[in-house]
Tab-separated table of C-alpha atoms in Angstrom:
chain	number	residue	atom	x	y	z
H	1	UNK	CA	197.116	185.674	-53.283
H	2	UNK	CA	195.488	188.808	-54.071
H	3	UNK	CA	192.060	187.555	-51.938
H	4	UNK	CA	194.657	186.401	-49.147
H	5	UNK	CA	195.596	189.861	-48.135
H	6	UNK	CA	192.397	191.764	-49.056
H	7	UNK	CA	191.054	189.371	-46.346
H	8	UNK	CA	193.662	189.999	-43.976
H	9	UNK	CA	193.665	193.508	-44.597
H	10	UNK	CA	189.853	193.822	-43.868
H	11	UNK	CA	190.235	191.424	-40.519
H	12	UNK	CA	192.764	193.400	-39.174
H	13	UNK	CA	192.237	195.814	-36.043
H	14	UNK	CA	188.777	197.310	-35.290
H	15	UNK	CA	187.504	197.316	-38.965
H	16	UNK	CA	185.413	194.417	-38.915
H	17	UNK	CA	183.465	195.412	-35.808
H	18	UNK	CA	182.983	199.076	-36.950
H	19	UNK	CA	181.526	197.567	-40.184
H	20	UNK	CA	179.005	195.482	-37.985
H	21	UNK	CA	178.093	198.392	-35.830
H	22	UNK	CA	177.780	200.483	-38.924
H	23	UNK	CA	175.399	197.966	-41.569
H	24	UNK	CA	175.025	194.660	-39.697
H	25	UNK	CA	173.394	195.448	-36.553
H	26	UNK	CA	170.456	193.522	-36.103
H	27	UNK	CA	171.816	190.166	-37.516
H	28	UNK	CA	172.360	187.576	-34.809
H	29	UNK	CA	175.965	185.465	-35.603
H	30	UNK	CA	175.248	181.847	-34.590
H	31	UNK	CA	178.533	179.882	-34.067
H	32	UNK	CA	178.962	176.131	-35.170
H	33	UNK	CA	181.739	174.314	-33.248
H	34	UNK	CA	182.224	170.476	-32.595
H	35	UNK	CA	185.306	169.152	-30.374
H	36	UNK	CA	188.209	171.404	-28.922
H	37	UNK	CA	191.385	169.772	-28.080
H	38	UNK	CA	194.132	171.130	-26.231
H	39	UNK	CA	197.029	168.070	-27.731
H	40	UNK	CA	197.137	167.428	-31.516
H	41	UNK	CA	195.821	164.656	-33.186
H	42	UNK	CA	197.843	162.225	-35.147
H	43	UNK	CA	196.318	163.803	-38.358
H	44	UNK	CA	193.904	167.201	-38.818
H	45	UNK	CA	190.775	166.607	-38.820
H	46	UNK	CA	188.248	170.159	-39.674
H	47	UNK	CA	185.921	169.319	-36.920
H	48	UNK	CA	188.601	169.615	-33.915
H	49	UNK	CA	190.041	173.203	-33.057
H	50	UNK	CA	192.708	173.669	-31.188
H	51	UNK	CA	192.392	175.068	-27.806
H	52	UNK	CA	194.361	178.137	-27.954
H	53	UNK	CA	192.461	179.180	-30.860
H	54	UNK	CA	189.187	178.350	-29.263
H	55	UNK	CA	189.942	180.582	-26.366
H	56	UNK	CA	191.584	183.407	-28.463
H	57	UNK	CA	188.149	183.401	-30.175
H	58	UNK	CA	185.741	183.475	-27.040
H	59	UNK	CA	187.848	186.413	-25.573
H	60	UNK	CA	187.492	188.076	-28.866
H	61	UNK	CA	183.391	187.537	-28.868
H	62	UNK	CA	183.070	188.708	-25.439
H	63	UNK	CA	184.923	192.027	-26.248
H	64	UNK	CA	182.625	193.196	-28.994
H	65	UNK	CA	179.666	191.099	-28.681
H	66	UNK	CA	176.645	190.060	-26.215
H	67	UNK	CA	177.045	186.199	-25.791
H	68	UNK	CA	173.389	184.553	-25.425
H	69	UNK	CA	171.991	181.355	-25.001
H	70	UNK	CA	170.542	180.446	-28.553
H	71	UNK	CA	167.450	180.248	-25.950
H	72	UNK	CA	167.387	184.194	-25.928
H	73	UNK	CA	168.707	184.347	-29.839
H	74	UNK	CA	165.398	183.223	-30.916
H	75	UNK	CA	163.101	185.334	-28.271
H	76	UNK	CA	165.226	188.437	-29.184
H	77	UNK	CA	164.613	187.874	-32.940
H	78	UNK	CA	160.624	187.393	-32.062
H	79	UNK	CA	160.794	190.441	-30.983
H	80	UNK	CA	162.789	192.064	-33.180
H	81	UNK	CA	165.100	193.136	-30.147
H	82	UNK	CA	168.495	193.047	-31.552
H	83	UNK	CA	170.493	196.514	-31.037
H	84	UNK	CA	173.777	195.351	-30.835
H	85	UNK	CA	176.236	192.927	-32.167
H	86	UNK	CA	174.629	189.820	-30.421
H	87	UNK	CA	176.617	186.585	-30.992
H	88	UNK	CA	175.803	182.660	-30.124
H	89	UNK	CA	178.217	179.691	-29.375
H	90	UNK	CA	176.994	176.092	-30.125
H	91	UNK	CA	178.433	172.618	-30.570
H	92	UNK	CA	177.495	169.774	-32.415
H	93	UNK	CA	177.606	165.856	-31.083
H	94	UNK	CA	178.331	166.575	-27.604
H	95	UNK	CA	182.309	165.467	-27.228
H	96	UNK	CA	183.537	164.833	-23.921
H	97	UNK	CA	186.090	168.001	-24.921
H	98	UNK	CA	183.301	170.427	-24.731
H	99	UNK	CA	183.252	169.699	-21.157
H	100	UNK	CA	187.215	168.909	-19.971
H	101	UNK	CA	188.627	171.852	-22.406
H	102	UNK	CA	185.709	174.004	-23.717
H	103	UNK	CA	183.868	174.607	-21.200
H	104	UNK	CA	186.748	176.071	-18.518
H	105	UNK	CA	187.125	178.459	-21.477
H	106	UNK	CA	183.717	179.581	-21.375
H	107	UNK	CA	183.193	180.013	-17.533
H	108	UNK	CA	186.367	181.752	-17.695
H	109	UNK	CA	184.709	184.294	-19.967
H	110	UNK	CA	181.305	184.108	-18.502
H	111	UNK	CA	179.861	182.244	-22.746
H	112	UNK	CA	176.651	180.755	-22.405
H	113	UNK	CA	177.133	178.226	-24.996
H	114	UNK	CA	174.394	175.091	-26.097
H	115	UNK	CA	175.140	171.798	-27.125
H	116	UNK	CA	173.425	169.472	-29.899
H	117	UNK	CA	173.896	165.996	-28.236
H	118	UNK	CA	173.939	162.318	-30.598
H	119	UNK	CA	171.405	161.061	-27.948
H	120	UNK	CA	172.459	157.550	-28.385
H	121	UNK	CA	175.966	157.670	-28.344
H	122	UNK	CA	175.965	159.744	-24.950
H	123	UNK	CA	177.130	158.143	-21.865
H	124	UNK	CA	178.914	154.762	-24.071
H	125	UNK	CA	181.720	153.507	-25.093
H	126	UNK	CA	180.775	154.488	-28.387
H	127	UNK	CA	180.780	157.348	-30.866
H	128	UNK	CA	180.302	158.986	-33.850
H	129	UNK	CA	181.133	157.009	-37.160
H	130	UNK	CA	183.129	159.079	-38.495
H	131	UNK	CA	185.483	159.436	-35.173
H	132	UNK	CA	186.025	155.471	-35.501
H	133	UNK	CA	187.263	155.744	-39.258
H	134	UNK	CA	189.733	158.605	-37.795
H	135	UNK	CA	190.590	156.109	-34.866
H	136	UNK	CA	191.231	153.325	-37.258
H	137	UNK	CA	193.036	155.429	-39.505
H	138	UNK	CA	195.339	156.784	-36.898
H	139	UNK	CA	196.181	153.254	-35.617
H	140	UNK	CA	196.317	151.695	-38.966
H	141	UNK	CA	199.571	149.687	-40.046
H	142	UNK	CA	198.555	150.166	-43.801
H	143	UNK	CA	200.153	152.941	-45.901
H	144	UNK	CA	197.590	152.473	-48.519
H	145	UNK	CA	193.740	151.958	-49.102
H	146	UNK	CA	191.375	151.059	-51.840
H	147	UNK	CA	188.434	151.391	-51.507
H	148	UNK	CA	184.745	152.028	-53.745
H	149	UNK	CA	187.111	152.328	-56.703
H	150	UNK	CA	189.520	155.271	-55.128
H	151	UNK	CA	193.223	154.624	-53.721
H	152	UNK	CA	194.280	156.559	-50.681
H	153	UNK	CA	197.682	157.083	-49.452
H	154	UNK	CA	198.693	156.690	-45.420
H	155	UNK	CA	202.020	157.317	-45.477
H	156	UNK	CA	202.015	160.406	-43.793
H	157	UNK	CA	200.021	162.739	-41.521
H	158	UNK	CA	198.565	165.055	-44.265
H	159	UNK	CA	198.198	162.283	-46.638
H	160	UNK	CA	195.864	160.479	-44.178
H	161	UNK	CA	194.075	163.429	-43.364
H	162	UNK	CA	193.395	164.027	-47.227
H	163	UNK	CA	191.944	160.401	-47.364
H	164	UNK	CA	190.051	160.934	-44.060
H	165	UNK	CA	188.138	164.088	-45.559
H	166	UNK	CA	187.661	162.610	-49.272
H	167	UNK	CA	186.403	159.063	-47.847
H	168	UNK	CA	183.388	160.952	-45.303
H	169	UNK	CA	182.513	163.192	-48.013
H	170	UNK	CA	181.917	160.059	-50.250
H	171	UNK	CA	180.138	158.496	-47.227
H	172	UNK	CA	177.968	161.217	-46.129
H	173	UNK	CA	176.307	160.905	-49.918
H	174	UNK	CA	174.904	157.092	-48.923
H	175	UNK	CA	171.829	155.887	-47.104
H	176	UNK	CA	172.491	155.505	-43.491
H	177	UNK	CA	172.502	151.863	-43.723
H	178	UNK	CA	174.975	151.313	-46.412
H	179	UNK	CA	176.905	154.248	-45.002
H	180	UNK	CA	177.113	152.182	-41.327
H	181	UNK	CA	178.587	148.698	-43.092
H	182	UNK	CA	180.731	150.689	-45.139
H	183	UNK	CA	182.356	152.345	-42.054
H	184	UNK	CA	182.972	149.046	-40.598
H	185	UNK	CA	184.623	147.425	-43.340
H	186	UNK	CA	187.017	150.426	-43.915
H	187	UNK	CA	187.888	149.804	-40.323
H	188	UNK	CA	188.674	146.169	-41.133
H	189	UNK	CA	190.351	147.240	-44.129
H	190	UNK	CA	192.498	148.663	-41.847
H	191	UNK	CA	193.435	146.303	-39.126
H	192	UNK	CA	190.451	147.721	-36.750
H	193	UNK	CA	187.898	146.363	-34.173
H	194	UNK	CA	184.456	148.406	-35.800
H	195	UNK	CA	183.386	147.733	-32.302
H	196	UNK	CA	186.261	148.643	-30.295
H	197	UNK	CA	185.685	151.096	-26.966
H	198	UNK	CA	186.403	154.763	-27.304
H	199	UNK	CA	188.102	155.251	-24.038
H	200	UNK	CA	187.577	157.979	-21.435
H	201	UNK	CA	189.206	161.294	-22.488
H	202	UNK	CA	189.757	160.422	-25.855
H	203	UNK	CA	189.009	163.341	-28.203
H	204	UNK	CA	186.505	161.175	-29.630
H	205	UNK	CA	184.590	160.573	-26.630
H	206	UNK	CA	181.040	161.459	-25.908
H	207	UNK	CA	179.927	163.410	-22.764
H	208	UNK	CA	178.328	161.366	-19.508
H	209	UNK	CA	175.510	162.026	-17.605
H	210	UNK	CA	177.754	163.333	-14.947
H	211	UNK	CA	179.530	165.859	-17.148
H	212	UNK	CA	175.892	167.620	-18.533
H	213	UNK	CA	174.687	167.239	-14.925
H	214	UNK	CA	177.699	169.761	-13.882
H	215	UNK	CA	177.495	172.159	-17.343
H	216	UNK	CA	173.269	172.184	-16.921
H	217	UNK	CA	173.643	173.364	-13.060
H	218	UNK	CA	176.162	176.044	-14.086
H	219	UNK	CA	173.564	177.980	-16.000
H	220	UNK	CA	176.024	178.288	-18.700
H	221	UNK	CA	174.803	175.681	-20.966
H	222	UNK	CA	171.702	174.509	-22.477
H	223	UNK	CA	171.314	171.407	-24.391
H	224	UNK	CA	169.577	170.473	-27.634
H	225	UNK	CA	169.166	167.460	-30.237
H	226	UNK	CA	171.561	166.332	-32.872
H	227	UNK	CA	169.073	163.104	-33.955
H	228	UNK	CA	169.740	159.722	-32.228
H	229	UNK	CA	172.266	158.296	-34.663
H	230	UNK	CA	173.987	161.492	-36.448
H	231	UNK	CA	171.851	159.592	-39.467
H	232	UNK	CA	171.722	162.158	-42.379
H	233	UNK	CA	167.939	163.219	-42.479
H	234	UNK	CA	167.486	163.352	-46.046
H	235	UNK	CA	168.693	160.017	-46.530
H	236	UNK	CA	166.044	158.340	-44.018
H	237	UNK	CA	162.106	157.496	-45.571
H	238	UNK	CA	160.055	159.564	-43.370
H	239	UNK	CA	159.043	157.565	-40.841
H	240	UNK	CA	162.906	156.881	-39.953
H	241	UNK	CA	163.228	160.553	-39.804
H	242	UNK	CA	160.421	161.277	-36.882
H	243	UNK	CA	162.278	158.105	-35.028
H	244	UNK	CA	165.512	160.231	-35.050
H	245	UNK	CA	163.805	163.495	-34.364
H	246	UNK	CA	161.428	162.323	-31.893
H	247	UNK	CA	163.713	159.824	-30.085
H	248	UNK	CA	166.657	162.094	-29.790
H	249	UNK	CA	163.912	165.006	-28.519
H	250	UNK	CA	162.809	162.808	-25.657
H	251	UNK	CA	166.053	161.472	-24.755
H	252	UNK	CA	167.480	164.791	-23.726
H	253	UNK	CA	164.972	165.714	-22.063
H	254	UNK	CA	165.410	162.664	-20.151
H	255	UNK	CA	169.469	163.512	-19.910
H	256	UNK	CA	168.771	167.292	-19.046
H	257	UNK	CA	165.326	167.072	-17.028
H	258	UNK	CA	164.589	170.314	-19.008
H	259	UNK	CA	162.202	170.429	-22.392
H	260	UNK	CA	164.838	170.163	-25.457
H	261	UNK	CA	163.775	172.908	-27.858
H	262	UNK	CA	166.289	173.159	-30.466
H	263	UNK	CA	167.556	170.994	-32.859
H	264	UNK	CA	170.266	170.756	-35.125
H	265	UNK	CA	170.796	168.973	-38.866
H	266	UNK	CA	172.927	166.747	-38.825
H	267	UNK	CA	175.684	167.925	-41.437
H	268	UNK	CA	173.318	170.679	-42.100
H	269	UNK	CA	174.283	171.410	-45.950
H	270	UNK	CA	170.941	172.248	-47.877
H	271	UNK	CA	171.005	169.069	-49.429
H	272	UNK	CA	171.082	166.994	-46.152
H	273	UNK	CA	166.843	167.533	-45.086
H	274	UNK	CA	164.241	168.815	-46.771
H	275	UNK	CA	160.718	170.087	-46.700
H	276	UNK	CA	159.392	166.972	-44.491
H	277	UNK	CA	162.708	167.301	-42.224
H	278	UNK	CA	161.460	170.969	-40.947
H	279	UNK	CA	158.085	169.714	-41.152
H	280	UNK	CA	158.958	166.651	-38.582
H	281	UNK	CA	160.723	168.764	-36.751
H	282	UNK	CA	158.402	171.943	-35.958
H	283	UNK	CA	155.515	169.333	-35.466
H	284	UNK	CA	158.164	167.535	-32.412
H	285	UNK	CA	157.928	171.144	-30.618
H	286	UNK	CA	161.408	172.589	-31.723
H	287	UNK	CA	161.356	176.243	-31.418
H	288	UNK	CA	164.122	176.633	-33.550
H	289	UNK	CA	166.681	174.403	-36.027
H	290	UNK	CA	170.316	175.039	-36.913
H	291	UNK	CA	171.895	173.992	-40.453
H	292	UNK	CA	175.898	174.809	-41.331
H	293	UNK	CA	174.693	177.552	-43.802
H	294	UNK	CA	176.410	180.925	-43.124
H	295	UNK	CA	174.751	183.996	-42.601
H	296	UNK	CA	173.234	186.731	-40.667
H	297	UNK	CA	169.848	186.027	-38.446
H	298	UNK	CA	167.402	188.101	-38.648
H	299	UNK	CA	163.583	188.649	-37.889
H	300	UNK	CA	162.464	187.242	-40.793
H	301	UNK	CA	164.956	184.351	-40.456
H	302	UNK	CA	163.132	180.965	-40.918
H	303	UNK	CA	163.283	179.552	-37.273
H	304	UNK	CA	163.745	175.932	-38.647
H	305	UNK	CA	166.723	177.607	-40.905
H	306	UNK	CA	169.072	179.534	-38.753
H	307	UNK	CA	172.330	179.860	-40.363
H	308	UNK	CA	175.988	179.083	-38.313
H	309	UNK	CA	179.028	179.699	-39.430
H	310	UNK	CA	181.583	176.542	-39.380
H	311	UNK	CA	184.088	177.077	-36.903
H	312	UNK	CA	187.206	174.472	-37.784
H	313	UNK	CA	190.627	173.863	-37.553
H	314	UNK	CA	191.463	175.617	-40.662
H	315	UNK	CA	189.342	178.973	-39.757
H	316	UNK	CA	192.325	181.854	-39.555
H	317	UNK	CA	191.620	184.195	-37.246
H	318	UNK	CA	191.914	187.102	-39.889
H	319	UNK	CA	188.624	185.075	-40.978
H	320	UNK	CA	186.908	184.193	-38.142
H	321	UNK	CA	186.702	188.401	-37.642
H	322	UNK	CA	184.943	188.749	-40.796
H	323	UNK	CA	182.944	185.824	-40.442
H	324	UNK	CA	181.408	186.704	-37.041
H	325	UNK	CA	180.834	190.519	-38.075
H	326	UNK	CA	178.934	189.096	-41.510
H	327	UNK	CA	181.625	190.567	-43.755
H	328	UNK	CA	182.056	187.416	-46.786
């Protein structure tokens, strides 16, 4: 309670900028978004913000910051050539959202933005595994799962968004393998196709060649890698690692017709790649890799470490102020 309105009380008004001005000057805020959706889903899930919110937070960066391409980000900290509150908008996975409802916010505000793309998803009927547990789980008749030794309850929209979040977090801990036929027998668990279509303009749908065709030409966006499979790095032997790093490298630059210099970890806790991950990566020709760490970037900033700050559907906007302006 207490922390509730000593937060609140610092986000409000000009305070949190003033601070930046004052102490946080040269650190460059790297944002971390994934899909924005502009109707509910049937339950929350932390990765999808709402559209209202996403705007109300663009408008606010453009007021006190300088939006760059993460492009720039990294050739202004080269340099050391940060003066003023300098901000940077990226998503991960590359929904279709970031184009139909994201991006009209961003032209609208003149945001350079760049987005990590699941190379092999992109332009399919497929997606992310995670999005087909949330499909299954919204279409599911079942008001109750067991499953690796846990019971989950479905009877209602926060229960199943409980389960949702406690069943990836037990998933994201297992080899990529055993974390793919897991996936698919949770979704026959609950009444599911694993291989059903994502259709067009669902929230869970990838972007098409078409769509990064029309946000490439605007100038507005760049485009970097997110792996091939959205495998977890750390879980892969080596040589499985370089596949995804490599392979999702020269796919878009095949997509984008433009050399793909930055990369993002997949999940991107400190726990999810190691040593050999940045290795792999630098050695590909990344100039630069993202984790979900949060953080200031500065100078002396590791270029295969750059910290983001999470931006999700629970992120008040009393938060997001401090966030952005480094104030934890």
């Amino acid at each position: 309670m207490i922390k509730s309105v000593v937060k609140n009380a610092l986000g409000f008004g000009a305070i949190p900028a003033l601070l930046h001005k004052t102490l946080k000057r040269r650190g460059i805020t790297i944002l971390a978004y994934h899909g924005v959706i502009d109707s509910p889903l049937p339950f929350d899930d932390w990765c999808f913000l709402d559209k209202a919110e996403f705007e109300r937070q663009v408008a606010y960066l453009s007021q006190h910051f300088n939006i760059v391409h993460l492009s720039e980000a990294v050739q202004m900290l080269e340099q050391g050539d940060v003066n003023n509150p300098t901000a940077v908008i990226t998503f991960d996975d590359g929904y279709q959202n970031n184009y139909e409802v994201a991006f009209p916010i961003l032209k609208k505000y003149n945001a350079p933005a760049t987005i990590y793309l699941v190379s092999d998803q992109i332009g399919t009927d497929d997606t992310i595994w995670f999005c087909r547990l949330n499909q299954a789980l919204a279409e599911t008749r079942e008001n109750k799962l067991r499953w690796n030794g846990m019971s989950f309850d479905l009877s209602n929209a926060a229960a199943t968004a409980s389960a949702s979040a406690r069943i990836q977090s037990s998933l994201k801990g297992m080899v990529n393998e055993r974390l793919q036929r897991e996936v698919s027998a949770l979704i026959l668990a609950l009444g599911g196709d694993p291989d059903k279509s994502i259709p067009d303009h669902s929230p869970y749908r990838l972007l098409n060649q078409e769509e990064i065709d029309e946000m490439r030409d605007s100038g507005l966006i760049e485009f970097g890698a997110h792996t091939c499979s959205h495998a977890i790095l750390s879980r892969l032997s080596e040589a499985e690692q370089k596949q995804e790093i490599e392979g999702s490298k020269a796919a878009v630059e095949k997509m984008v017709g433009k050399p793909c210099t930055h990369f993002a970890y997949p999940n991107g806790s400190t726990q999810d790649h190691d040593p050999v991950t940045a290795r792999l990566i630098e050695d590909a020709g990344f100039a630069s890799c993202v984790n979900m760490r949060p953080g200031a970037n500065l100078p002396d900033t590791e270029r295969m470490h750059l910290f983001r700050y999470g931006i999700g559907s629970d992120t008040e906007f009393s938060r997001f102020k401090l966030w952005v302006h480094h104030i934890r």
